[in-house]
């Protein structure tokens, strides 16, 4: 198996703009569950997948990466997939763990490249320059196409860009934090960070940094039969607020008006932001994949986005 010194065959490729979403692989550590979902995404034109060394770790280290690799090999599409890989998760969020974990991810997936690689968490005890130096070197050597950070606070992300530019290194090109129509009230997992606030939005718009938001459709909240279930159901701890409940209601109304699903409206809201954004989606069934792929063709007006988020005025009736 190749090590991280191997050339990255996918370095020059980008995610297919016709299907501007990445399919998450974190829920699939078994072939029988994963393959129908991946097939539906591929048949719908999707080519970009979100992977991570940590996915499925509690059930069997590496199971999700191995399952994804097995699917790609069985379908003969190893060289056609666009892969976002992540690693160096807490408690191993350290510069000297990046290369070993990336090697292990490549071994599990049966490949020797990743179009984009991200640190899965931040470690504020480590100067940003130490992370950037390792990651920029991987790009320079052709091991990965580009790099970024996931679940990083804004100041650390800004420092990483500044350090790279000051020292003549390849800068990060993406960040993967939580971002959706409904706000993450409390972190879903330890160390997870949202980019859904005015400071983040302004910086993303000004910098041109690409946002790869996870839980971009509210982690299933828009599929609730009644928005009031958000207060008492399993999503309550991380997602319940009166503001979020009202956003669910408005999304359902606009969805009915447009003849689409509420979950589709949530994805359209994310895709319609005045930012460079490529959402991560997490459907569990083929029909959910097809629903999301239908929604990627929708774009909302500024008035619709504002009404969904803030509820000012009446629902746009275009």
XYZ file of C-alpha atoms in Angstrom:
318
model
C 0.000 0.000 0.000
C 1.247 3.498 -0.810
C 2.352 5.883 1.905
C 1.737 9.612 2.028
C 4.771 10.225 -0.191
C 2.761 8.917 -3.168
C 1.478 11.439 -5.721
C -2.146 12.481 -5.282
C -3.865 11.561 -8.530
C -6.957 13.586 -7.572
C -5.096 16.746 -6.580
C -6.225 18.745 -9.586
C -9.868 17.661 -9.441
C -12.618 19.540 -7.702
C -16.035 18.455 -6.503
C -18.582 18.354 -9.315
C -20.345 21.718 -9.349
C -23.472 20.116 -10.806
C -23.977 18.270 -7.503
C -22.504 20.751 -5.004
C -22.811 18.535 -1.919
C -20.585 15.927 -0.286
C -22.099 12.674 0.915
C -21.153 11.872 4.501
C -19.906 8.357 5.288
C -19.983 8.479 9.098
C -23.141 6.345 9.434
C -21.963 3.479 7.260
C -19.642 0.837 8.637
C -21.429 -2.055 6.927
C -21.556 -2.749 3.210
C -25.203 -3.753 3.186
C -26.275 -0.404 4.625
C -23.815 1.782 2.760
C -23.829 0.467 -0.790
C -27.498 1.305 -1.646
C -27.019 4.862 -0.352
C -23.732 5.383 -2.178
C -25.222 3.920 -5.356
C -28.176 6.321 -5.213
C -25.826 9.277 -4.777
C -23.600 8.137 -7.642
C -26.543 7.480 -9.944
C -27.774 11.004 -9.188
C -24.465 12.489 -10.308
C -22.752 12.822 -6.922
C -19.006 12.254 -6.916
C -17.709 13.796 -3.670
C -17.496 11.937 -0.345
C -16.731 13.072 3.201
C -14.567 10.573 5.117
C -12.626 10.580 8.378
C -10.213 8.395 10.333
C -12.529 8.735 13.351
C -15.799 7.735 11.694
C -17.229 4.580 13.242
C -14.397 4.370 15.768
C -16.690 3.316 18.607
C -18.055 0.408 16.561
C -14.832 -0.782 14.973
C -11.893 1.505 14.157
C -11.782 2.245 10.455
C -15.059 0.518 9.574
C -16.486 3.510 7.709
C -13.351 4.141 5.672
C -13.080 0.438 4.802
C -16.721 0.309 3.743
C -16.331 3.356 1.527
C -13.168 1.895 0.000
C -14.897 -1.429 -0.607
C -17.784 0.305 -2.379
C -15.484 2.393 -4.595
C -13.457 -0.700 -5.551
C -16.510 -2.869 -6.193
C -17.951 -0.212 -8.528
C -14.618 0.474 -10.225
C -14.715 4.186 -9.377
C -11.636 4.553 -7.158
C -10.119 7.145 -9.505
C -13.379 8.986 -10.097
C -14.396 9.822 -6.521
C -13.506 13.165 -4.943
C -12.496 12.545 -1.314
C -12.484 14.880 1.665
C -10.487 13.026 4.326
C -10.086 14.123 7.936
C -7.801 13.078 10.770
C -5.841 14.061 13.869
C -8.990 13.950 16.004
C -8.862 14.602 19.751
C -6.993 13.226 21.741
C -4.542 12.811 18.865
C -4.905 16.309 17.474
C -1.160 16.762 17.183
C 1.123 17.617 14.256
C 3.039 14.339 14.508
C -0.193 12.308 14.227
C -1.289 13.804 10.899
C 0.913 11.695 8.617
C 0.450 8.371 10.475
C -3.318 8.753 10.520
C -3.429 9.804 6.882
C -1.390 6.739 5.964
C -3.825 4.589 7.914
C -6.818 6.216 6.218
C -5.291 5.538 2.806
C -4.671 1.925 3.795
C -8.251 1.469 4.945
C -9.779 3.067 1.855
C -7.439 1.353 -0.576
C -6.238 4.586 -2.137
C -3.217 6.875 -2.072
C -4.765 10.306 -2.542
C -7.257 12.774 -1.137
C -8.418 15.863 -2.976
C -8.823 17.676 0.341
C -7.566 16.837 3.828
C -8.709 18.510 7.049
C -7.784 18.378 10.692
C -10.882 16.997 12.400
C -10.460 19.094 15.560
C -8.328 21.924 16.902
C -5.830 21.786 19.738
C -5.318 25.299 21.074
C -2.176 24.192 22.934
C -0.433 23.741 19.571
C 0.667 26.880 17.678
C -1.165 27.072 14.365
C 2.137 27.246 12.531
C 3.030 23.704 13.536
C -0.160 22.359 11.974
C 0.117 24.529 8.862
C 3.726 23.518 8.236
C 2.870 19.800 8.144
C -0.253 20.252 6.046
C 1.334 22.634 3.535
C 4.193 20.181 3.069
C 1.725 17.411 2.183
C 0.280 19.658 -0.535
C 3.712 20.621 -1.836
C 4.666 16.944 -2.113
C 1.474 16.116 -3.998
C 0.094 13.849 -1.295
C -3.138 15.842 -0.946
C -4.689 18.367 -3.268
C -5.447 20.965 -0.600
C -5.991 21.232 3.143
C -8.270 22.856 5.676
C -9.621 22.611 9.199
C -12.796 21.249 10.760
C -14.334 22.536 14.006
C -11.879 25.386 14.386
C -12.699 28.737 16.019
C -12.548 31.793 13.788
C -9.450 33.359 15.354
C -7.435 30.176 14.891
C -8.578 29.861 11.284
C -7.566 33.445 10.615
C -4.197 32.838 12.259
C -3.625 29.760 10.098
C -4.213 31.743 6.904
C -1.990 34.559 8.133
C 0.828 32.207 9.125
C 0.793 30.470 5.758
C 0.899 33.723 3.823
C 3.577 35.287 6.015
C 5.818 32.250 5.664
C 5.256 31.607 1.984
C 3.358 28.367 2.542
C 0.290 26.980 0.809
C -2.711 28.390 2.729
C -5.788 26.431 3.811
C -8.640 26.485 1.319
C -11.590 25.211 3.361
C -13.212 24.958 6.755
C -15.810 22.408 7.872
C -17.841 23.690 10.815
C -21.521 23.243 11.596
C -23.832 25.585 9.670
C -27.548 25.320 8.983
C -30.843 27.190 9.058
C -31.401 26.069 12.644
C -28.617 26.870 15.112
C -26.649 24.258 17.023
C -27.594 25.332 20.568
C -25.069 23.019 22.242
C -22.196 21.083 20.644
C -23.370 17.773 19.213
C -19.982 16.215 19.978
C -17.187 17.521 22.233
C -15.126 20.112 20.443
C -17.565 20.790 17.614
C -17.872 24.399 16.463
C -20.479 26.361 14.515
C -19.711 28.910 11.807
C -23.238 30.326 11.895
C -22.716 33.756 13.391
C -22.200 37.239 11.890
C -18.424 37.234 12.396
C -17.931 33.903 10.663
C -20.278 34.799 7.818
C -18.539 38.109 7.198
C -15.077 36.528 7.187
C -16.106 33.684 4.899
C -17.656 36.126 2.444
C -14.647 38.467 2.502
C -11.940 35.806 2.412
C -13.496 33.531 -0.180
C -12.716 30.539 2.025
C -14.943 27.600 1.114
C -17.267 26.390 3.852
C -18.031 22.650 3.974
C -20.810 22.685 6.590
C -21.752 19.482 8.381
C -25.287 18.863 9.704
C -26.282 21.280 6.953
C -29.905 20.078 7.050
C -30.329 20.295 10.812
C -29.550 16.645 11.514
C -33.059 15.462 10.685
C -34.970 18.154 12.571
C -36.810 19.264 9.428
C -38.212 15.760 9.019
C -40.123 15.964 12.321
C -43.865 15.582 11.855
C -44.478 18.484 14.258
C -41.869 21.189 15.037
C -42.922 21.027 18.699
C -41.263 17.596 18.845
C -37.947 19.428 18.802
C -38.513 20.437 22.426
C -39.044 16.936 23.809
C -37.387 14.545 21.364
C -33.828 13.226 21.114
C -32.679 16.346 19.246
C -33.688 18.668 22.075
C -30.366 18.904 23.920
C -28.408 20.221 20.960
C -31.087 21.872 18.843
C -34.072 23.036 20.864
C -34.829 26.719 21.114
C -37.945 28.726 20.398
C -36.100 30.365 17.522
C -35.285 27.009 15.970
C -38.834 25.753 16.402
C -40.174 28.777 14.559
C -37.617 28.288 11.783
C -38.836 24.724 11.372
C -42.410 26.008 11.079
C -41.463 28.571 8.437
C -39.417 26.023 6.480
C -42.421 23.681 6.429
C -44.674 26.465 5.162
C -42.308 27.476 2.395
C -41.756 23.836 1.472
C -45.502 23.309 1.081
C -45.762 26.465 -1.006
C -42.971 25.324 -3.334
C -43.935 21.666 -3.399
C -40.665 20.369 -1.969
C -39.617 18.795 1.326
C -38.784 20.871 4.392
C -35.388 19.155 4.528
C -34.870 20.220 0.929
C -35.689 23.825 1.831
C -33.081 23.662 4.609
C -30.439 22.519 2.132
C -31.488 25.166 -0.377
C -31.112 27.817 2.359
C -27.530 26.728 2.975
C -26.686 26.556 -0.734
C -28.208 30.000 -1.328
C -25.927 31.831 1.090
C -23.696 34.567 -0.396
C -20.678 32.401 0.436
C -18.616 29.727 -1.257
C -20.303 26.697 0.289
C -20.364 22.929 -0.374
C -22.614 21.266 2.242
C -22.043 17.835 3.728
C -25.257 15.802 3.736
C -26.065 12.724 5.802
C -28.974 10.770 4.290
C -29.460 7.259 5.665
C -31.697 5.828 2.928
C -31.633 5.996 -0.886
C -34.896 7.954 -0.992
C -33.363 10.564 1.317
C -30.415 10.837 -1.053
C -32.734 11.477 -3.972
C -34.625 14.124 -1.993
C -31.400 15.985 -1.258
C -30.188 15.755 -4.846
C -33.470 17.266 -6.006
C -32.977 20.141 -3.569
C -29.517 21.056 -4.882
C -31.196 22.569 -7.929
C -33.146 25.075 -5.799
C -31.937 28.544 -4.930
C -33.767 30.880 -2.594
C -34.042 34.626 -2.945
C -32.575 36.918 -0.331
C -36.106 37.692 0.872
C -36.847 33.987 1.292
C -33.600 33.380 3.162
C -34.256 36.288 5.486
C -37.840 35.258 6.151
C -36.811 31.683 6.951
C -34.114 32.820 9.341
C -35.644 35.865 10.994
C -39.379 35.656 10.270
C -39.717 39.307 9.354
C -42.771 40.212 7.328
C -44.807 37.611 5.479
C -43.729 34.566 3.523
C -42.533 35.589 0.038
C -45.058 34.492 -2.593
C -43.030 34.531 -5.796
